[in-house]
Short mmCIF file of C-alpha atoms and ligand atoms in Angstrom, two decimals:
data_model
loop_
_atom_site.label_atom_id
_atom_site.label_comp_id
_atom_site.label_asym_id
_atom_site.label_seq_id
_atom_site.Cartn_x
_atom_site.Cartn_y
_atom_site.Cartn_z
CA MET A 224 21.51 51.42 -0.55
CA GLU A 225 19.30 51.11 2.39
CA GLU A 226 16.34 50.96 0.09
CA TRP A 227 18.01 48.40 -1.96
CA GLU A 228 18.51 46.07 1.14
CA ILE A 229 14.78 46.04 2.06
CA LEU A 230 13.76 44.70 -1.26
CA SER A 231 12.52 41.27 -1.45
CA THR A 232 14.61 38.32 -2.92
CA ASP A 233 12.04 38.40 -5.88
CA SER A 234 12.18 42.26 -6.55
CA LYS A 235 16.21 42.15 -6.44
CA LEU A 236 16.06 39.60 -9.15
CA GLU A 237 13.60 41.37 -11.13
CA LYS A 238 15.45 44.63 -10.94
CA LEU A 239 18.85 42.90 -11.77
CA CYS A 240 17.57 41.26 -14.58
CA ALA A 241 15.76 44.40 -16.34
CA LEU A 242 18.91 46.29 -15.85
CA HIS A 243 21.64 43.89 -17.02
CA THR A 244 20.11 41.11 -19.03
CA ASP A 245 17.75 40.72 -22.14
CA LEU A 246 15.74 38.32 -20.74
CA THR A 247 11.91 38.30 -21.31
CA ASP A 248 9.10 38.17 -18.61
CA ALA A 249 8.71 34.63 -18.92
CA GLU A 250 12.36 33.95 -18.53
CA VAL A 251 12.28 35.95 -15.28
CA GLN A 252 9.31 34.30 -14.18
CA LEU A 253 11.31 31.04 -14.59
CA LEU A 254 14.22 32.39 -12.60
CA LYS A 255 12.17 33.42 -9.90
CA HIS A 256 10.59 29.99 -9.66
CA VAL A 257 14.07 28.32 -9.27
CA ALA A 258 15.09 31.28 -6.91
CA SER A 259 12.01 30.25 -4.71
CA SER A 260 13.49 27.02 -3.40
CA LEU A 261 17.01 28.42 -3.17
CA GLN A 262 16.90 28.35 0.71
CA MET A 263 15.52 25.10 0.98
CA HIS A 264 18.47 23.67 -1.05
CA ALA A 265 20.91 25.71 0.78
CA ASP A 266 19.77 24.34 4.22
CA LEU A 267 19.35 20.85 3.09
CA THR A 268 22.72 20.37 1.66
CA ASP A 269 24.27 22.79 3.99
CA SER A 270 25.92 24.62 0.93
CA TYR A 271 25.59 28.10 -0.67
CA MET A 272 23.31 28.49 -3.68
CA PHE A 273 23.32 31.11 -6.21
CA ILE A 274 21.82 32.31 -9.43
CA ASP A 275 24.07 34.06 -12.07
CA CYS A 276 22.84 35.73 -15.18
CA GLN A 277 25.18 36.57 -18.35
CA ILE A 278 25.37 40.46 -18.26
CA LYS A 279 24.02 41.80 -21.78
CA ASP A 280 26.87 42.52 -24.39
CA SER A 281 29.62 41.18 -22.09
CA GLU A 282 31.64 38.46 -20.90
CA TYR A 283 30.57 38.95 -17.11
CA ALA A 284 27.91 37.45 -15.07
CA ILE A 285 26.00 38.89 -12.19
CA VAL A 286 24.74 37.18 -9.22
CA VAL A 287 20.75 37.70 -9.06
CA ALA A 288 19.85 35.66 -6.25
CA GLU A 289 21.53 33.91 -3.17
CA ALA A 290 20.79 31.60 -0.25
CA PHE A 291 23.02 30.90 2.58
CA PRO A 292 22.72 27.68 5.01
CA LYS A 293 21.93 28.41 8.42
CA SER A 294 25.23 27.44 10.09
CA ASN A 295 27.96 28.98 12.24
CA ASP A 296 30.90 29.99 10.21
CA SER A 297 30.12 31.11 6.80
CA VAL A 298 32.21 31.53 3.65
CA TYR A 299 30.06 34.44 2.49
CA GLU A 300 29.95 37.08 5.07
CA ASN A 301 27.87 39.75 2.99
CA SER A 302 25.15 39.46 0.25
CA VAL A 303 26.82 39.13 -2.89
CA VAL A 304 23.69 39.64 -5.05
CA GLY A 305 24.16 42.37 -7.73
CA LYS A 306 27.94 41.53 -7.79
CA ILE A 307 29.77 40.96 -11.05
CA VAL A 308 31.38 37.65 -11.50
CA PHE A 309 34.69 37.11 -13.39
CA ASP A 310 35.75 34.53 -15.71
CA THR A 311 39.00 33.74 -14.23
CA PHE A 312 37.55 33.21 -10.80
CA GLU A 313 34.56 31.21 -11.66
CA PRO A 314 35.47 29.05 -14.57
CA GLY A 315 32.66 26.59 -13.75
CA VAL A 316 30.16 29.37 -13.99
CA PHE A 317 31.19 30.29 -17.21
CA TYR A 318 31.50 26.52 -18.59
CA SER A 319 27.92 26.01 -17.97
CA PHE A 320 26.98 29.28 -19.63
CA ARG A 321 28.82 28.26 -22.82
CA LYS A 322 28.43 24.73 -23.12
CA GLY A 323 25.06 24.49 -21.42
CA LYS A 324 26.29 21.72 -19.35
CA LYS A 325 26.77 20.70 -15.68
CA SER A 326 30.38 21.60 -14.18
CA GLN A 327 31.91 20.28 -11.10
CA ILE A 328 34.93 21.62 -9.56
CA ARG A 329 36.23 20.12 -6.45
CA HIS A 330 38.39 22.85 -5.17
CA ALA A 331 37.35 25.93 -6.61
CA VAL A 332 38.75 29.06 -5.10
CA THR A 333 35.95 31.66 -5.27
CA GLN A 334 36.28 35.68 -5.99
CA GLU A 335 36.42 35.96 -2.13
CA GLY A 336 39.41 33.57 -1.75
CA HIS A 337 37.67 30.44 -0.12
CA THR A 338 38.31 27.12 -0.89
CA VAL A 339 34.78 25.43 -2.18
CA GLU A 340 33.20 22.53 -3.72
CA GLN A 341 31.28 24.03 -6.77
CA ASN A 342 28.47 22.65 -8.74
CA VAL A 343 26.90 24.55 -11.70
CA VAL A 344 23.82 23.62 -13.56
CA PRO A 345 22.39 25.45 -16.43
CA ILE A 346 18.99 27.06 -16.13
CA LYS A 347 17.08 26.89 -19.65
CA ASN A 348 14.13 28.39 -21.03
CA ALA A 349 11.63 26.46 -23.10
CA MET A 350 13.79 26.59 -26.24
CA GLN A 351 16.71 25.10 -24.47
CA GLN A 352 18.71 28.29 -24.28
CA VAL A 353 20.61 28.96 -21.24
CA ILE A 354 19.29 32.05 -19.24
CA GLY A 355 21.10 31.65 -16.24
CA VAL A 356 23.19 29.19 -14.05
CA LEU A 357 22.30 27.74 -10.60
CA ILE A 358 25.38 27.18 -8.23
CA GLN A 359 25.95 25.19 -5.30
CA GLU A 360 29.18 26.07 -3.34
CA LYS A 361 30.04 23.74 -0.32
CA LYS A 362 32.67 25.05 2.17
CA VAL A 363 35.79 22.56 1.96
CA ASP A 364 37.38 22.02 5.17
CA VAL A 365 40.88 23.13 4.90
CA PRO A 366 42.44 20.93 7.66
CA VAL A 367 44.75 22.97 9.98
CA VAL A 368 46.71 20.89 12.23
CA TYR A 369 46.04 22.68 15.51
CA GLN A 370 42.21 22.97 14.81
CA ASP A 371 41.18 19.62 13.50
CA GLU A 372 41.57 17.57 16.71
CA ARG A 373 38.42 15.42 15.58
CA GLN A 374 40.24 13.29 13.18
CA PRO A 375 43.98 13.99 13.10
CA PRO A 376 45.85 12.51 10.24
CA LEU A 377 48.37 9.50 11.31
CA PHE A 378 51.72 10.99 12.49
CA GLY A 379 54.16 11.05 9.60
CA GLN A 380 51.24 10.87 6.84
CA GLU A 381 50.40 14.61 6.95
CA SER A 382 51.53 16.73 3.89
CA ILE A 383 53.57 19.43 4.54
CA GLU A 384 50.92 22.05 3.44
CA TYR A 385 48.95 20.51 6.00
CA VAL A 386 51.29 21.24 8.62
CA LEU A 387 52.13 24.61 7.37
CA GLY A 388 48.53 25.71 7.00
CA ASP A 389 48.65 26.27 3.08
CA LYS A 390 45.32 26.08 1.74
CA ASN A 391 46.13 24.80 -1.36
CA ASP A 392 45.73 20.96 -0.70
CA GLU A 393 45.59 20.12 -4.31
CA MET A 394 49.20 19.42 -4.25
CA PRO A 395 50.52 16.01 -3.87
CA ALA A 396 52.24 15.12 -0.41
CA ILE A 397 55.65 16.20 -1.74
CA SER A 398 56.98 15.58 1.50
CA ASN A 399 56.28 11.85 1.28
CA LEU A 400 58.38 11.50 -1.64
CA LEU A 401 61.60 13.45 -0.51
CA MET A 402 64.61 11.73 0.58
CA GLU A 403 65.44 14.74 2.85
CA ILE A 404 64.20 14.73 6.63
CA PHE A 405 61.59 17.20 7.08
CA LEU A 406 61.02 18.11 10.77
CA LEU A 407 59.02 20.75 12.41
CA THR A 408 59.02 21.79 16.16
CA ASP A 409 56.86 24.41 17.64
CA ASP A 410 58.02 27.46 19.81
CA GLU A 411 59.04 24.89 22.85
CA ASP A 412 60.90 22.95 20.31
CA LYS A 413 58.62 19.97 20.54
CA LEU A 414 58.11 17.75 17.52
CA ILE A 415 54.95 18.47 15.73
CA TYR A 416 55.80 17.35 12.38
CA ALA A 417 58.24 14.62 10.70
CA ASN A 418 57.81 13.27 7.24
CA PRO A 419 58.14 9.45 6.91
CA VAL A 420 61.63 9.26 6.39
CA GLY A 421 61.85 11.83 9.37
CA VAL A 422 59.90 9.47 11.52
CA LYS A 423 61.91 6.52 10.71
CA PHE A 424 65.17 8.56 11.34
CA ILE A 425 64.04 9.63 14.53
CA THR A 426 62.88 6.19 15.80
CA GLU A 427 66.06 4.58 14.61
CA MET A 428 68.41 7.47 16.41
CA SER A 429 66.42 7.91 19.52
CA ARG A 430 65.29 4.02 19.81
CA THR A 431 61.76 5.12 21.09
CA GLU A 432 58.58 5.10 19.21
CA GLU A 433 57.10 7.99 21.45
CA ILE A 434 58.24 10.81 19.36
CA ARG A 435 55.08 12.96 18.99
CA ASN A 436 55.23 16.27 20.46
CA MET A 437 58.59 15.16 22.47
CA ASN A 438 61.24 17.67 22.85
CA ILE A 439 63.55 17.41 19.65
CA ILE A 440 66.85 17.75 21.85
CA ASP A 441 65.62 14.90 24.25
CA LEU A 442 64.98 12.80 21.15
CA LEU A 443 68.24 13.85 19.22
CA PRO A 444 70.62 15.19 21.64
CA PHE A 445 73.04 16.32 18.84
CA LEU A 446 70.47 18.90 17.57
CA LYS A 447 71.44 21.24 20.48
CA THR A 448 74.27 22.97 18.98
CA VAL A 449 71.69 23.48 15.90
CA TYR A 450 68.81 24.92 18.06
CA ASP A 451 71.38 26.81 20.13
CA GLN A 452 72.62 28.76 17.05
CA PRO A 453 71.09 32.18 17.25
CA GLU A 454 70.93 32.77 13.40
CA ASP A 455 67.49 32.08 11.86
CA VAL A 456 68.84 30.38 8.88
CA PHE A 457 71.67 28.11 9.14
CA VAL A 458 73.21 25.05 7.74
CA PHE A 459 75.35 22.45 9.68
CA ASP A 460 77.67 19.94 8.93
CA LEU A 461 77.21 16.94 11.62
CA THR A 462 78.63 13.82 11.87
CA VAL A 463 76.38 11.22 14.22
CA ASP A 464 76.96 7.65 15.03
CA ARG A 465 79.09 7.55 11.74
CA LYS A 466 76.38 9.38 9.69
CA ASN A 467 77.53 12.34 7.74
CA LEU A 468 74.50 14.87 8.08
CA ILE A 469 73.66 18.14 6.56
CA VAL A 470 71.20 19.80 8.97
CA LYS A 471 69.43 23.00 7.60
CA LYS A 472 67.44 25.12 10.28
CA VAL A 473 64.95 27.63 9.56
CA ARG A 474 63.12 29.61 12.29
CA LEU A 475 59.63 30.50 11.55
CA ARG A 476 58.33 33.57 12.79
CA LYS A 477 55.31 35.40 12.84
CA LYS A 478 55.52 39.20 13.40
CA ASP A 479 58.62 38.42 15.25
CA ARG A 480 57.57 36.05 17.41
CA LEU A 481 59.08 32.47 17.09
CA THR A 482 56.16 29.93 16.12
CA GLY A 483 58.41 27.24 15.42
CA THR A 484 61.51 25.84 13.63
CA LEU A 485 61.80 23.76 10.62
CA LEU A 486 64.65 21.33 9.93
CA ILE A 487 65.74 19.72 6.62
CA ILE A 488 68.11 16.98 7.22
CA GLN A 489 69.99 15.28 4.48
CA ASP A 490 71.78 11.91 5.16
CA ILE A 491 74.85 12.04 2.82
CA THR A 492 76.63 9.17 4.58
CA GLU A 493 76.49 7.12 1.44
CA LEU A 494 77.72 9.97 -0.84
CA ARG A 495 80.77 10.47 1.49
CA THR A 496 81.82 7.03 1.19
CA LYS A 497 81.46 7.06 -2.39
CA GLU A 498 83.36 10.38 -2.45
CA LYS A 499 86.23 8.42 -0.20
CA GLU A 500 86.45 5.69 -2.83
CA LEU A 501 86.79 7.82 -5.57
CA LYS A 502 89.66 9.63 -4.00
CA MET A 503 91.10 6.42 -2.94
CA LYS A 504 91.06 5.30 -6.74
CA SER A 505 92.70 8.46 -7.73
CA VAL A 506 95.43 8.25 -5.24
CA VAL A 507 96.03 4.68 -6.74
CA ILE A 508 95.99 6.07 -10.17
CA GLN A 509 98.39 8.68 -9.01
CA GLU A 510 100.81 6.25 -7.57
CA ILE A 511 100.83 4.34 -10.72
CA HIS A 512 101.69 7.22 -12.85
CA HIS A 513 104.51 7.79 -10.28
CA ARG A 514 105.94 4.80 -10.71
CA VAL A 515 105.84 4.62 -14.36
CA LYS A 516 107.70 7.98 -14.64
CA ASN A 517 110.26 7.07 -12.12
CA ASN A 518 110.51 3.74 -13.98
CA LEU A 519 111.24 5.55 -17.19
CA GLN A 520 113.70 7.68 -15.21
CA THR A 521 115.55 4.54 -14.00
CA VAL A 522 115.64 3.18 -17.52
CA ALA A 523 116.85 6.54 -18.99
CA SER A 524 119.71 6.46 -16.29
CA LEU A 525 120.72 2.76 -17.22
CA VAL A 526 120.96 3.91 -20.89
CA ARG A 527 123.20 7.02 -19.81
CA LEU A 528 125.27 5.06 -17.35
CA GLN A 529 125.92 2.53 -20.54
CA MET A 530 126.87 5.51 -22.94
CA ARG A 531 129.48 6.79 -20.21
CA LYS A 532 131.21 3.25 -20.09
CA GLY A 533 132.11 3.89 -23.45
CA VAL A 534 130.29 3.07 -26.75
CA SER A 535 131.52 3.64 -30.18
CA GLU A 536 130.83 7.01 -31.83
CA GLU A 537 128.42 5.54 -34.46
CA SER A 538 126.51 3.91 -31.56
CA LYS A 539 126.24 6.79 -29.56
CA SER A 540 123.73 8.47 -31.78
CA TYR A 541 121.49 5.28 -31.39
CA PHE A 542 121.57 5.81 -27.64
CA GLU A 543 120.62 9.43 -28.08
CA ASP A 544 117.69 8.51 -30.10
CA THR A 545 116.52 5.89 -27.46
CA LEU A 546 117.10 8.48 -24.76
CA ASN A 547 115.00 10.88 -26.40
CA ARG A 548 112.30 8.47 -27.08
CA ILE A 549 112.34 7.52 -23.55
CA SER A 550 112.26 11.03 -22.37
CA SER A 551 109.28 11.96 -24.76
CA ILE A 552 107.24 8.97 -22.96
CA ALA A 553 108.25 10.52 -19.68
CA SER A 554 107.26 13.64 -20.52
CA VAL A 555 103.50 12.44 -20.93
CA TYR A 556 103.59 11.52 -17.14
CA GLU A 557 105.52 14.50 -16.03
CA LEU A 558 102.47 16.75 -17.37
CA ILE A 559 99.81 14.20 -15.59
CA LEU A 560 101.55 14.54 -12.51
CA ALA A 561 102.00 18.30 -12.62
CA LYS A 562 98.35 19.06 -12.84
CA GLU A 563 96.52 20.47 -9.91
CA ASN A 564 93.50 18.45 -10.50
CA ALA A 565 95.24 14.76 -10.94
CA ASP A 566 91.85 12.94 -10.96
CA ASP A 567 91.70 12.66 -14.83
CA ASP A 568 94.59 11.75 -16.75
CA ASP A 569 93.98 13.80 -19.82
CA VAL A 570 97.14 15.44 -21.31
CA ASN A 571 97.35 18.87 -22.88
CA LEU A 572 98.64 18.32 -26.42
CA ILE A 573 100.26 21.64 -26.80
CA GLU A 574 102.10 21.59 -23.62
CA LEU A 575 103.28 18.13 -24.37
CA THR A 576 104.72 19.37 -27.56
CA GLU A 577 106.24 22.53 -25.71
CA LYS A 578 107.87 20.01 -23.33
CA ILE A 579 109.32 17.72 -25.68
CA CYS A 580 110.65 20.40 -28.10
CA SER A 581 111.91 22.47 -25.36
CA THR A 582 114.18 19.52 -24.02
CA MET A 583 115.22 18.58 -27.47
CA VAL A 584 116.38 22.16 -28.55
CA LEU A 585 118.38 22.16 -25.12
CA ASN A 586 120.12 19.13 -26.52
CA GLU A 587 121.33 20.75 -29.50
CA LEU A 588 122.24 24.24 -28.41
CA HIS A 589 124.97 24.49 -30.94
CA LYS A 590 122.07 24.56 -33.67
CA LYS A 591 120.88 27.76 -34.93
CA VAL A 592 117.53 26.55 -35.45
CA ASN A 593 114.08 28.25 -34.34
CA LEU A 594 111.37 26.08 -33.20
CA ILE A 595 107.92 27.61 -33.62
CA ILE A 596 104.70 26.03 -32.14
CA ARG A 597 101.44 27.16 -33.04
CA PRO A 598 98.33 25.95 -31.66
CA ASN A 599 95.97 28.09 -33.81
CA GLY A 600 93.51 28.47 -30.92
CA ASN A 601 93.09 24.99 -30.12
CA LYS A 602 93.25 23.48 -26.75
CA ILE A 603 93.49 19.57 -27.24
CA LEU A 604 93.29 17.13 -24.64
CA THR A 605 93.98 13.40 -25.16
CA SER A 606 94.20 10.35 -23.11
CA SER A 607 97.59 9.34 -21.48
CA ARG A 608 97.71 6.55 -23.88
CA LYS A 609 97.19 8.75 -27.06
CA ALA A 610 99.42 11.15 -25.78
CA VAL A 611 102.34 8.61 -25.40
CA SER A 612 101.82 7.77 -29.36
CA ILE A 613 101.74 11.58 -30.21
CA ALA A 614 104.87 12.38 -27.90
CA LEU A 615 106.66 9.84 -29.79
CA ILE A 616 105.55 11.06 -33.14
CA VAL A 617 106.41 14.58 -32.37
CA ASN A 618 109.80 13.35 -31.11
CA GLU A 619 110.75 11.57 -34.03
CA LEU A 620 109.82 13.96 -36.63
CA VAL A 621 111.18 17.16 -34.68
CA GLN A 622 114.15 15.03 -34.20
CA ASN A 623 114.57 14.33 -37.91
CA SER A 624 114.47 17.98 -38.96
CA ILE A 625 117.13 18.97 -36.15
CA LYS A 626 119.26 16.08 -37.24
CA HIS A 627 119.04 15.97 -41.09
CA ALA A 628 117.51 19.15 -42.40
CA PHE A 629 120.42 21.60 -41.44
CA PRO A 630 123.77 20.15 -41.96
CA ALA A 631 126.80 21.92 -40.49
CA ASP A 632 125.77 25.35 -39.17
CA MET A 633 122.93 25.97 -41.58
CA ALA A 634 120.40 28.26 -39.80
CA GLY A 635 116.70 27.56 -40.41
CA GLU A 636 113.11 26.94 -38.65
CA ILE A 637 111.07 24.25 -37.52
CA SER A 638 107.71 24.63 -36.98
CA VAL A 639 104.80 22.49 -35.51
CA ILE A 640 101.25 23.48 -36.35
CA PHE A 641 97.92 22.31 -35.21
CA TYR A 642 94.88 22.79 -37.26
CA SER A 643 91.54 21.16 -36.53
CA THR A 644 88.15 20.63 -38.21
CA GLN A 645 84.84 19.25 -36.72
CA ASP A 646 85.88 15.73 -36.68
CA PHE A 647 89.84 15.70 -37.36
CA LEU A 648 93.05 16.99 -36.12
CA GLU A 649 95.99 17.73 -38.25
CA LEU A 650 99.62 17.95 -37.10
CA HIS A 651 102.05 19.85 -39.55
CA ILE A 652 105.75 19.39 -38.83
CA SER A 653 107.78 21.50 -41.33
CA ASP A 654 111.03 22.53 -41.90
CA ASN A 655 113.08 24.89 -44.43
CA GLY A 656 116.11 22.68 -44.63
CA VAL A 657 117.49 20.59 -47.17
CA GLY A 658 114.49 18.22 -47.79
CA ILE A 659 114.62 14.47 -47.79
CA LYS A 660 116.84 13.54 -50.81
CA LYS A 661 116.39 9.63 -51.29
CA PRO A 662 113.65 8.41 -49.11
CA LYS A 663 115.17 5.53 -47.22
CA SER A 664 112.84 4.25 -44.16
CA SER A 665 114.76 3.62 -41.11
CA LEU A 666 113.25 3.02 -37.45
CA GLY A 667 112.26 6.59 -37.01
CA LEU A 668 109.93 7.00 -39.83
CA GLU A 669 108.63 3.51 -39.08
CA ILE A 670 107.64 4.13 -35.58
CA VAL A 671 105.72 7.23 -36.85
CA HIS A 672 104.18 5.46 -39.53
CA ASN A 673 102.92 2.50 -37.01
CA LEU A 674 101.80 4.56 -34.37
CA VAL A 675 99.63 6.98 -36.79
CA VAL A 676 97.94 4.07 -38.34
CA ASN A 677 97.40 1.67 -35.50
CA ASP A 678 97.14 3.90 -32.61
CA LEU A 679 95.85 7.01 -33.58
CA ASN A 680 93.63 5.50 -36.72
CA GLY A 681 95.30 8.28 -38.57
CA GLU A 682 97.26 9.06 -41.93
CA PHE A 683 100.86 9.99 -42.30
CA ARG A 684 102.27 11.76 -45.48
CA TYR A 685 104.65 14.18 -46.71
CA LEU A 686 103.45 17.03 -48.64
CA PRO A 687 105.56 18.08 -51.60
CA GLU A 688 107.64 21.24 -50.77
CA ASP A 689 110.22 23.46 -53.01
CA ARG A 690 112.27 23.75 -49.84
CA GLY A 691 112.63 21.57 -46.65
CA THR A 692 109.87 18.89 -45.48
CA HIS A 693 106.45 19.17 -44.66
CA ALA A 694 105.03 16.08 -42.71
CA VAL A 695 101.14 16.09 -41.92
CA ILE A 696 99.47 13.53 -39.63
CA THR A 697 95.67 13.52 -39.54
CA PHE A 698 93.72 11.79 -37.09
CA PRO A 699 90.26 11.78 -36.01
CA VAL A 700 88.56 13.25 -32.79
CA SER A 701 87.39 10.84 -30.20
CA PRO A 702 86.54 10.31 -26.79
CA GLU A 703 90.35 9.98 -26.39
CA VAL A 704 91.10 13.10 -28.17
CA SER A 705 88.98 16.34 -27.56
CA ILE A 706 89.37 19.71 -28.90
CA PHE A 707 88.34 23.05 -27.39
CA TYR A 708 88.75 26.12 -29.61
CA GLU A 709 90.14 29.22 -27.66
CA LYS A 710 90.10 32.59 -28.97
CA GLU A 711 92.77 32.94 -32.05
CA ASP A 712 96.08 33.56 -30.15
CA ILE A 713 99.52 34.91 -31.53
CA ASP A 714 102.28 32.63 -32.03
CA SER A 715 103.57 30.63 -28.93
CA GLY A 716 106.88 28.93 -28.48
CA GLY A 717 110.04 29.82 -30.46
N1 ATP B 2295 113.54 16.77 -41.82
C1 ATP B 2295 114.09 15.96 -42.70
N2 ATP B 2295 115.16 16.60 -43.49
C2 ATP B 2295 116.16 16.07 -44.20
N3 ATP B 2295 116.04 14.65 -44.44
C3 ATP B 2295 115.11 13.90 -43.78
C4 ATP B 2295 114.30 14.47 -42.95
N4 ATP B 2295 113.53 13.72 -42.02
C5 ATP B 2295 114.08 12.56 -42.69
N5 ATP B 2295 115.00 12.61 -43.58
C6 ATP B 2295 115.69 11.65 -44.33
O1 ATP B 2295 114.96 10.33 -44.13
C7 ATP B 2295 115.89 9.41 -43.43
C8 ATP B 2295 114.52 8.55 -42.61
O2 ATP B 2295 114.41 9.04 -41.35
P1 ATP B 2295 114.29 8.16 -40.14
O3 ATP B 2295 113.69 8.83 -39.01
O4 ATP B 2295 113.19 6.88 -40.49
O5 ATP B 2295 115.58 7.58 -39.76
P2 ATP B 2295 117.01 8.17 -39.05
O6 ATP B 2295 116.49 9.43 -38.55
O7 ATP B 2295 117.91 8.28 -40.04
O8 ATP B 2295 117.35 7.53 -38.09
P3 ATP B 2295 116.23 7.27 -36.50
O9 ATP B 2295 115.83 5.70 -36.81
O10 ATP B 2295 117.23 7.24 -35.35
O11 ATP B 2295 115.21 7.95 -36.71
C9 ATP B 2295 116.74 10.01 -42.73
O12 ATP B 2295 117.87 9.15 -42.51
C10 ATP B 2295 116.81 11.30 -43.63
O13 ATP B 2295 117.83 10.89 -44.55
MG1 MG B 2296 114.98 9.82 -37.66
#
């Protein structure tokens, strides 16, 4: 090793070329010629100069000559002559080798981990073949806030990388784009950095322009609780001057010694105001639902009162029909109001059907009729508007089966089944009763027909059956009617 170190620059170059390359004598002479002026270039441009040659039969290059500028702090502490150079670290070098062209990289990170500006030019022989490359590397000043006192950037204009001493300053100043307030204080809680919104925030809150290096608690006394908190990482919810703030505190430590505190503050006042407005709106909607439900109950009471005052046996059934219709609409509002989260007014169709049918069956206790509701794994949500129509339809059809299909004490079964495809929902209401003998349309079926066609944009028909009746309602899925498939389940209801 020692023997190597006392060799002259020229001899080192010759030896390395003989050992690692296929270069001819003339080519080595050419490289020596270039190397002879290397020191001069280094001193003149205050940069590091190298000559690299490609190692024969390999992807790598080797440093064959170097010159360091005569200055104080150096990027390279030791000689790198004889060192192998890898593509991933020095893409510029290999670019020049392959393309025979000049390469310039503004912020190259060298194999030694330094950030440099790198210029590479190919060295060519008489036949214009690349025999080596000449490299110039200039140290890039990575600004560090505590050292670079000569020209400190404007307060609030520094990037967070600058402040935190991150060497990769190719990054855009992210902190300038953020809506969040970024503040950095030193170990004595003095403000050493604020991003632009941070500067604006502090000057507004403290009513002073003099904020740099001031104690943060003096500037923003409400942060005292934040700083007093012993935890290193903590999130606070603060309300100051009618502002809602989320303050995140991160203590920065180096080997257990506190070096500073990073604060990230989000002003969520606007968000909170919007939240309140939304809550107000949903309160109003809730109130309207309540009133609708109460009004329907009042109407139902009036009808019941009228019935009790004495009506003929014949008109009694008409009053009952009306009561059922009113209560099926009321079911929709009861379901909406019973929901935990009453913000939306979506109604679960299966629940609605169960509710309507159960009240109906209760009213017809004397009948030996079994009622089956089969969702087929569908969970169907509809708007309250559509739900009212569907409630009325289910009411009419199930009511018909109860009223007409099973005369006297005849036993039987009524089923309500939901089928769905990608785009359509099918509602089948069938019974195994006597069946419709002579079809005569009265108010009930007219209501069903009108609601299906006009309100659900659907289709209503009876399927021919040997026994009983089988009504089918088909209507499209829409923003107001959505279906979620749940796992196939067993029959529910009954
Ligand atoms: N499931 C059924 N089983 C047997 N007959 C039925 C069935 N559904 C309907 N019908 C017959 O069709 C007729 C028309 O029904 P529709 O619902 O329009 O009138 P309604 O039930 O008689 O009176 P309302 O207007 O109060 O409903 C009924 O009167 C009945 O004769
Ligand atoms: Mg009817």
